[in-house]
PDB file of C-alpha atoms in Angstrom:
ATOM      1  CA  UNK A   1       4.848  -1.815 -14.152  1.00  0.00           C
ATOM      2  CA  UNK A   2       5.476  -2.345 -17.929  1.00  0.00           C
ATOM      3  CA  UNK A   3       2.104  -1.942 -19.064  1.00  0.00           C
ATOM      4  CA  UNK A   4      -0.434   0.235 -19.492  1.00  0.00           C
ATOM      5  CA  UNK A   5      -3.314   1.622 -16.988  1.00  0.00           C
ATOM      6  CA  UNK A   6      -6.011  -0.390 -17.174  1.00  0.00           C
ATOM      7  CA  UNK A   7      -4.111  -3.693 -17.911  1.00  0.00           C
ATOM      8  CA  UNK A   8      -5.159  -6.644 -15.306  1.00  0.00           C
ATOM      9  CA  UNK A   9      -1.662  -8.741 -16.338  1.00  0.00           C
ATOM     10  CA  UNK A  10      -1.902 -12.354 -16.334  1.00  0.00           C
ATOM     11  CA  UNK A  11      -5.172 -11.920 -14.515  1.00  0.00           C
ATOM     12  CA  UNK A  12      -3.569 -10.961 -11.126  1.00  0.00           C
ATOM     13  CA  UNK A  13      -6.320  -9.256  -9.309  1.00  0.00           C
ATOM     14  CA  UNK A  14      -9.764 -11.230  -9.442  1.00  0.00           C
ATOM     15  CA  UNK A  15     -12.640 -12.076  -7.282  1.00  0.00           C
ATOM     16  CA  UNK A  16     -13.362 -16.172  -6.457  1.00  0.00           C
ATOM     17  CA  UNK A  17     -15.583 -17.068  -3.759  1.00  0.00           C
ATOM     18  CA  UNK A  18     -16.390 -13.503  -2.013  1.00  0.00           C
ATOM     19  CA  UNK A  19     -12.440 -12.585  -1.742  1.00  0.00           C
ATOM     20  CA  UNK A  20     -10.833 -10.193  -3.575  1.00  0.00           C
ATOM     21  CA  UNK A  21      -7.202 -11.709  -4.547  1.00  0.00           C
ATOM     22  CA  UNK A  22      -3.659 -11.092  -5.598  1.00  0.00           C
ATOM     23  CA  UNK A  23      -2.688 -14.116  -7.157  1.00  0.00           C
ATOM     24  CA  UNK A  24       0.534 -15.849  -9.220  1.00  0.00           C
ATOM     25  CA  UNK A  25      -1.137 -18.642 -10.242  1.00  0.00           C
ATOM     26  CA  UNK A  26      -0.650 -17.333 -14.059  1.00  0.00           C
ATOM     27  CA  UNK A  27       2.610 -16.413 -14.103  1.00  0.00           C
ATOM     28  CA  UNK A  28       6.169 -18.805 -14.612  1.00  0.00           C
ATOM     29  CA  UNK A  29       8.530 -16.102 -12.832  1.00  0.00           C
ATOM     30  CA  UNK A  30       8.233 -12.531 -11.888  1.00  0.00           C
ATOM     31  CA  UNK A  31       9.990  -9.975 -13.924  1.00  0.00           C
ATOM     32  CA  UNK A  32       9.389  -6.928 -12.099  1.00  0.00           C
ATOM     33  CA  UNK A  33       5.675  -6.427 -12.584  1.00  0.00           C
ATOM     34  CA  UNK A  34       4.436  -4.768  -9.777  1.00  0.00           C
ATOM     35  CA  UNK A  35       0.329  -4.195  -9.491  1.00  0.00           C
ATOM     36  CA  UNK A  36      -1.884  -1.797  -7.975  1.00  0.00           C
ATOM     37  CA  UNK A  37      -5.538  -1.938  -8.089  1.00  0.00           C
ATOM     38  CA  UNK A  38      -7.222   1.823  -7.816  1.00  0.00           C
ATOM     39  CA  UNK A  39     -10.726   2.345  -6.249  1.00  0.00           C
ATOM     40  CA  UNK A  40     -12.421   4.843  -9.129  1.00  0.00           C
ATOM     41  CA  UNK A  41     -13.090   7.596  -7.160  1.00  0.00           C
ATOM     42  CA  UNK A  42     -10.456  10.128  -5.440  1.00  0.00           C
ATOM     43  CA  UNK A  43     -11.318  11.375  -1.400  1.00  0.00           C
ATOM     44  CA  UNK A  44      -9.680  13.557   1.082  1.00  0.00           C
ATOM     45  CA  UNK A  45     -11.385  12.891   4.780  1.00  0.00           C
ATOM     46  CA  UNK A  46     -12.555   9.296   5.581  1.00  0.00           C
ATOM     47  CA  UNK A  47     -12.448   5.605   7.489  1.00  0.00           C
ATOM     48  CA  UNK A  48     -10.960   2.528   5.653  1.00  0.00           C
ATOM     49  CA  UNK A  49     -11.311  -1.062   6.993  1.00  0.00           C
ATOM     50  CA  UNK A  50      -9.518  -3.739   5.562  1.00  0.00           C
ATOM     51  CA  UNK A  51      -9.674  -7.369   6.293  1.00  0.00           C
ATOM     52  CA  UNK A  52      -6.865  -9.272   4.615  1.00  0.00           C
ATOM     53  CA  UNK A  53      -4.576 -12.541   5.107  1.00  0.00           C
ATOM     54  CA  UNK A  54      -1.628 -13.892   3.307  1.00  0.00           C
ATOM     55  CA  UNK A  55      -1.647 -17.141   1.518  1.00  0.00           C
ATOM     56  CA  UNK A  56       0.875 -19.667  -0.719  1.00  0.00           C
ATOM     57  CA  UNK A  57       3.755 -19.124  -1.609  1.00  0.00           C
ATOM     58  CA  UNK A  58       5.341 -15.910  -2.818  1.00  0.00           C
ATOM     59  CA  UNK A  59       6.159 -15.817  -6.734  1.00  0.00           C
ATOM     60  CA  UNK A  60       9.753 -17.099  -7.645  1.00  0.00           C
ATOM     61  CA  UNK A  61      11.642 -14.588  -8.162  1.00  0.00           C
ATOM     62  CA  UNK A  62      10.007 -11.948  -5.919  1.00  0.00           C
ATOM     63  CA  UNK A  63      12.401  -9.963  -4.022  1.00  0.00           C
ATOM     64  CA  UNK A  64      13.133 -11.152  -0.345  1.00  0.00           C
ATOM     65  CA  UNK A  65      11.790  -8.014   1.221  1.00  0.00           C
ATOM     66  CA  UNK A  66       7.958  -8.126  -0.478  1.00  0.00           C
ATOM     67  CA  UNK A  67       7.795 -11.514   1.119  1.00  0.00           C
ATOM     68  CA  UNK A  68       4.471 -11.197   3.322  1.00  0.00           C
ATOM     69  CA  UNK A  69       4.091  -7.807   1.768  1.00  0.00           C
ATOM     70  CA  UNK A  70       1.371  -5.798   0.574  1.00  0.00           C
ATOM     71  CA  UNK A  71       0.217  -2.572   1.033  1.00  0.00           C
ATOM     72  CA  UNK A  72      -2.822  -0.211   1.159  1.00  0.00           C
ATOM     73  CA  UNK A  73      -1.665   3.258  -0.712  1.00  0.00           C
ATOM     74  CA  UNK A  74      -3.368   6.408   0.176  1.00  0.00           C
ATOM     75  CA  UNK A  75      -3.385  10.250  -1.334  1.00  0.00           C
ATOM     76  CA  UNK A  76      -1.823   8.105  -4.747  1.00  0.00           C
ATOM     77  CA  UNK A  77      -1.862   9.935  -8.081  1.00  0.00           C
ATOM     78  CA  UNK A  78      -4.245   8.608 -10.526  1.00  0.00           C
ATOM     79  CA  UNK A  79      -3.021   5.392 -12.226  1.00  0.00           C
ATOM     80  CA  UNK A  80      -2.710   7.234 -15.451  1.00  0.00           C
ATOM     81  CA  UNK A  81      -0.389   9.734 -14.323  1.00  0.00           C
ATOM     82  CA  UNK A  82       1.917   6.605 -13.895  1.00  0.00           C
ATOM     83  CA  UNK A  83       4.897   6.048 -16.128  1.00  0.00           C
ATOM     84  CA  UNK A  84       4.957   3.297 -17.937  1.00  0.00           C
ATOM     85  CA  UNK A  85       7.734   1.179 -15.688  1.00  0.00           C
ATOM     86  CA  UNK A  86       6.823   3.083 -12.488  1.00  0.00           C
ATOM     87  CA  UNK A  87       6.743   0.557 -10.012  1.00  0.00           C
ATOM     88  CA  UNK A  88       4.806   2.388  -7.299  1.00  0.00           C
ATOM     89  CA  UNK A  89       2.310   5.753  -7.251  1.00  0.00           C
ATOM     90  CA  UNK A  90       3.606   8.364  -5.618  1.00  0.00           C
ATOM     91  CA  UNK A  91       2.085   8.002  -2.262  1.00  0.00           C
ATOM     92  CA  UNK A  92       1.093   7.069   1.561  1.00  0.00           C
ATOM     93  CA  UNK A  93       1.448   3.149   1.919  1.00  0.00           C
ATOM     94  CA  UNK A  94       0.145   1.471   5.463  1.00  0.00           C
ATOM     95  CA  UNK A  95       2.468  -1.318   5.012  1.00  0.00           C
ATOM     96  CA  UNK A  96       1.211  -4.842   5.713  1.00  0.00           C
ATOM     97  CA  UNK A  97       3.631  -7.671   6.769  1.00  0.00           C
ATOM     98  CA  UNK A  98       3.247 -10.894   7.724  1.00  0.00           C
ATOM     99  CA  UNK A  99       5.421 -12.705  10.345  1.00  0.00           C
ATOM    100  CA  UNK A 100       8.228 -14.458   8.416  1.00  0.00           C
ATOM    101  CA  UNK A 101       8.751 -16.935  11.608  1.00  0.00           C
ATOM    102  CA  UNK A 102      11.219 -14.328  12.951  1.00  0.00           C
ATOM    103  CA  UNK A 103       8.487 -12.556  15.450  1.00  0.00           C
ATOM    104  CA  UNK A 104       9.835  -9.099  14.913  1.00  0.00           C
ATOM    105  CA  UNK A 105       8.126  -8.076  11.368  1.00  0.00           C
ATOM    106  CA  UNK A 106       5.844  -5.329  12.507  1.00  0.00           C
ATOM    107  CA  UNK A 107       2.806  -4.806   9.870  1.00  0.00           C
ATOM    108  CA  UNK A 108       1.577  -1.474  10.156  1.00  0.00           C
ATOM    109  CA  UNK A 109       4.088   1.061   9.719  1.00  0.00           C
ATOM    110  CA  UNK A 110       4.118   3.975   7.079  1.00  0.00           C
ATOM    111  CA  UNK A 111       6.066   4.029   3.280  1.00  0.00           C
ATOM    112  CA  UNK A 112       6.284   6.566   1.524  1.00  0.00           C
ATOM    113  CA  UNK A 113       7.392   6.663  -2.495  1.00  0.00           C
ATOM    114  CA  UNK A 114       7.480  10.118  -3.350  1.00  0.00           C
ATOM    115  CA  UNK A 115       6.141  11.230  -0.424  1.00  0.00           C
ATOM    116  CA  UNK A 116       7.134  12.429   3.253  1.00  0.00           C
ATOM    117  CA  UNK A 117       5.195  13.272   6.647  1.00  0.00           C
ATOM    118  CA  UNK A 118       5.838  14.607   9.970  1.00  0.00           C
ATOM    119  CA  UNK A 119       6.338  13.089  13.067  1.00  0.00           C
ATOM    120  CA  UNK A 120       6.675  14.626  16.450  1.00  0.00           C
ATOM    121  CA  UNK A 121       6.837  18.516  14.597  1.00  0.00           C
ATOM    122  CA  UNK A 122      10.419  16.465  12.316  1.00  0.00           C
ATOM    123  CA  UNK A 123      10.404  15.882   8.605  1.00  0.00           C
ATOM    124  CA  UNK A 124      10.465  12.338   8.435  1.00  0.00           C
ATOM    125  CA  UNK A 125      12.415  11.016   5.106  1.00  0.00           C
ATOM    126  CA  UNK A 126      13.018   7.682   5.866  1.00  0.00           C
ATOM    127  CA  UNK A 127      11.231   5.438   3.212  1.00  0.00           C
ATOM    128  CA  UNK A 128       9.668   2.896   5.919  1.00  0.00           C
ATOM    129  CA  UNK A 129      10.093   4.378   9.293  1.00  0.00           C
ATOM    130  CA  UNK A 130       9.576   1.944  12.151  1.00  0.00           C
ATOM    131  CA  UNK A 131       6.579   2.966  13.899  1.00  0.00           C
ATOM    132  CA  UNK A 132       4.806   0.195  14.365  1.00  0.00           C
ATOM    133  CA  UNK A 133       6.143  -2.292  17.088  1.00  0.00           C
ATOM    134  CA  UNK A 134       3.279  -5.384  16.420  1.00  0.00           C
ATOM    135  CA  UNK A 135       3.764  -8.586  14.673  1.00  0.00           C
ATOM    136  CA  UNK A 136       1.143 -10.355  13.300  1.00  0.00           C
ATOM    137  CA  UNK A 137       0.512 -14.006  11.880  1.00  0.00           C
ATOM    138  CA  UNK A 138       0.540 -14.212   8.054  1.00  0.00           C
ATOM    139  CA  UNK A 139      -1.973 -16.695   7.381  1.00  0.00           C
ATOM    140  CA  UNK A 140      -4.673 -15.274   9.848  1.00  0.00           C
ATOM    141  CA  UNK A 141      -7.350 -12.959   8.929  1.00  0.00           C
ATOM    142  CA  UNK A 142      -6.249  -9.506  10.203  1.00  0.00           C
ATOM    143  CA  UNK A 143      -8.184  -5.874  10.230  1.00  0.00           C
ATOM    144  CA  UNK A 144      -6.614  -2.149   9.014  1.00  0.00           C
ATOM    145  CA  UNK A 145      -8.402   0.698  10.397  1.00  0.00           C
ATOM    146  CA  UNK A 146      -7.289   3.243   8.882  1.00  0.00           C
ATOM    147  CA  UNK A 147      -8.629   7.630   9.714  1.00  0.00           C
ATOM    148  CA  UNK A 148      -6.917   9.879   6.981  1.00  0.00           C
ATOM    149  CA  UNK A 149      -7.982  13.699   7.797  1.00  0.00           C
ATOM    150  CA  UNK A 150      -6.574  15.360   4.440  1.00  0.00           C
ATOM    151  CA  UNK A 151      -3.391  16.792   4.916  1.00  0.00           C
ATOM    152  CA  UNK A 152      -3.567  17.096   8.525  1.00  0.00           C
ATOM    153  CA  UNK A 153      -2.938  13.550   9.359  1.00  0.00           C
ATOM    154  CA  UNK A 154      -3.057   9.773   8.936  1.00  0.00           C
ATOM    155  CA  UNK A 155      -3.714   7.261  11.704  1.00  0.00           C
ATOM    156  CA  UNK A 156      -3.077   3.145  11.201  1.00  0.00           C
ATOM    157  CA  UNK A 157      -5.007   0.914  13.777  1.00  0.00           C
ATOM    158  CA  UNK A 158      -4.134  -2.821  13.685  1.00  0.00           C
ATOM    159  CA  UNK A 159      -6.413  -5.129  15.111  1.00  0.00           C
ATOM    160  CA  UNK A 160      -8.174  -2.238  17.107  1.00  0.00           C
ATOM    161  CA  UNK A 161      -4.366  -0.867  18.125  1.00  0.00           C
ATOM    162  CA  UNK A 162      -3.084   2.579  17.117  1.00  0.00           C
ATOM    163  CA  UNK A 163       0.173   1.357  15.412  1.00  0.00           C
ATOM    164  CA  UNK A 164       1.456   4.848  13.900  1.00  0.00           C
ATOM    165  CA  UNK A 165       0.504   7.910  13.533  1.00  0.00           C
ATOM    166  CA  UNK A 166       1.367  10.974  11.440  1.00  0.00           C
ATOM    167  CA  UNK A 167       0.838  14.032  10.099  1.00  0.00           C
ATOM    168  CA  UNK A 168       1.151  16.395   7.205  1.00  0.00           C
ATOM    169  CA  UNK A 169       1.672  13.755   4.478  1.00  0.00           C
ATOM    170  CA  UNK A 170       3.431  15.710   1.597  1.00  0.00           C
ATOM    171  CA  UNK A 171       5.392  15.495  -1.907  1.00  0.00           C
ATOM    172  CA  UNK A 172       8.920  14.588  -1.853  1.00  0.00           C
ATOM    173  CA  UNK A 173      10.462  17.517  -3.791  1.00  0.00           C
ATOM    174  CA  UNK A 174      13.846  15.577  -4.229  1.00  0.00           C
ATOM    175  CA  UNK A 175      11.547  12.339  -5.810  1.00  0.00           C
ATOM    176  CA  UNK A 176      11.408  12.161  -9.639  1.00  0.00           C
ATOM    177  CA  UNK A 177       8.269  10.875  -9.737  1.00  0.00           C
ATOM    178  CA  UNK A 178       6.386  13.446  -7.574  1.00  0.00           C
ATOM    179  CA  UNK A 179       8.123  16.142  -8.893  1.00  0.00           C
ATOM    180  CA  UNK A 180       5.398  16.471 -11.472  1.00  0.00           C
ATOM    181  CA  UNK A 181       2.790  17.586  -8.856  1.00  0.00           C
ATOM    182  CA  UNK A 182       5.072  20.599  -7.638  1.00  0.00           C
ATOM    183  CA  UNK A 183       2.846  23.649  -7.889  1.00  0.00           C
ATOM    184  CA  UNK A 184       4.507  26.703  -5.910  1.00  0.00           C
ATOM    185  CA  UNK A 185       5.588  25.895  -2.153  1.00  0.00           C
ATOM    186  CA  UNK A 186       2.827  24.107  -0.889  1.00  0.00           C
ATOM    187  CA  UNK A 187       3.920  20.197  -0.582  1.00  0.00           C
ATOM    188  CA  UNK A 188       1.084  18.932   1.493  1.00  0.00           C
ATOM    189  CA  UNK A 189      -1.133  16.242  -0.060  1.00  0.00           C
ATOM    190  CA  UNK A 190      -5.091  16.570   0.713  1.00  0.00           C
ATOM    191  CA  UNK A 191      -6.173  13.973  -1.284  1.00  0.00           C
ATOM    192  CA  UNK A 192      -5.971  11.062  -3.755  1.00  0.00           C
ATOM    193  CA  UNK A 193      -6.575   7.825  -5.001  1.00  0.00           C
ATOM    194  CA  UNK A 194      -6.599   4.444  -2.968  1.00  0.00           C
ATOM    195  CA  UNK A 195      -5.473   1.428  -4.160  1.00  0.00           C
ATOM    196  CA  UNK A 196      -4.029  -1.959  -2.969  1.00  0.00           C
ATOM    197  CA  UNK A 197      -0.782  -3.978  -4.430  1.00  0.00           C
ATOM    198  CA  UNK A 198       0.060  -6.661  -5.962  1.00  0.00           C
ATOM    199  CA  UNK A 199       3.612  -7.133  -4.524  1.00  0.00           C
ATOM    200  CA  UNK A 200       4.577 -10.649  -5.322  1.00  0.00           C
ATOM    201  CA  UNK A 201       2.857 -12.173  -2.173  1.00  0.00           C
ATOM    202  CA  UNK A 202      -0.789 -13.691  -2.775  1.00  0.00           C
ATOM    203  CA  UNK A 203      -3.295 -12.015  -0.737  1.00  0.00           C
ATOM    204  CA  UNK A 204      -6.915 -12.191   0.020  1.00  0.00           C
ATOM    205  CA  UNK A 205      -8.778  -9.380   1.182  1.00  0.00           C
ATOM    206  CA  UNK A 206     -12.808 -10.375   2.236  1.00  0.00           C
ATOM    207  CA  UNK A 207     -13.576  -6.547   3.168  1.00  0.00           C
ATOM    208  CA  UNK A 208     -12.450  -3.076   1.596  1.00  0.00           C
ATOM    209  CA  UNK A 209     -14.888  -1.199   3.331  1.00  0.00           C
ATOM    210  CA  UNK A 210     -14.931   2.956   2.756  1.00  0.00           C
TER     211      UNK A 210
END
């Protein structure tokens, strides 16, 4: 946020010693620069495996919920359909937390900027609706499954456990952001980029694997 596409800002996302990483290393504060990283290539019906673990200390400055935060966003618009000081692409996040010390963080569970799903045949508008009930360690190396079938319906699996699942992922007519992709009635979303964040928190990922 701030800059343009293609910008790697203070060298946040690089690769050193077979990880991919988010790191802060380069920075003095953070001022609001949120990241994403975008695979090249759009798709509609596959499997994603992630293996990822939290590490340091989050940026000063970060706000107190991206603590232990990062997320893998699905069905996202291309990076340069982004304003410039968007902070997020209008998508599907699978929302990874890490356990604070509290033991009730559950990783796992659906966001959605500019975007809402159904649940259980309801419209589901709440921004990060608690799905997921499972807490895991922050500094541990932890696996995403995740099975995205289009616009029919997104499944998270944590660890090899079903932690939400959804259907119908679709634009958020009310959201400023999405409200350039409105073409006639259809809202559904079929397919899009994928991309991971860089949300204040360093993170290592050793496998993105499509």
């Amino acid at each position: 946020s701030g800059y343009k596409a293609g910008i790697n800002y203070k060298n946040t996302f690089r690769v050193e010693h077979g990880v991919l990483k988010v790191s802060y290393d380069e920075y003095e504060k953070f001022n609001g620069e949120f990241g994403h990283l975008f695979y090249k290539d759009k798709f509609s019906h596959y499997k994603l495996r992630v293996e990822y673990r939290f590490t340091d200390e989050q940026i000063a400055d970060g706000p107190s919920w991206a603590l232990l935060n990062n997320g893998i966003m699905l069905h996202c618009q291309s990076p340069g359909s982004m304003a410039k000081e968007q902070n997020f692409p209008v998508s599907v996040e699978v929302q990874l937390l890490g356990d604070n010390g509290s033991g009730n963080r559950p990783c796992g569970n659906p966001c959605t900027p500019g975007t809402n799903f159904i649940k259980n045949d309801s419209l589901i508008t709440e921004h990060c609706p608690p799905l997921s009930n499972v807490t895991v360690t922050a500094d541990d190396w932890h696996t995403m499954d995740v099975e995205v079938l289009g616009s029919k319906s997104i499944k998270h699996i944590l660890n090899g456990e079903v932690v939400a699942y959804y259907e119908q992922p679709q634009l958020d007519e009310n959201d400023a952001d999405a409200q350039q992709f409105l073409t006639g009635e259809n809202l559904l979303i079929s397919e899009g980029y994928i991309a991971i964040q860089a949300e204040t928190h360093p993170i290592e990922f050793r496998k993105i694997e499509l």
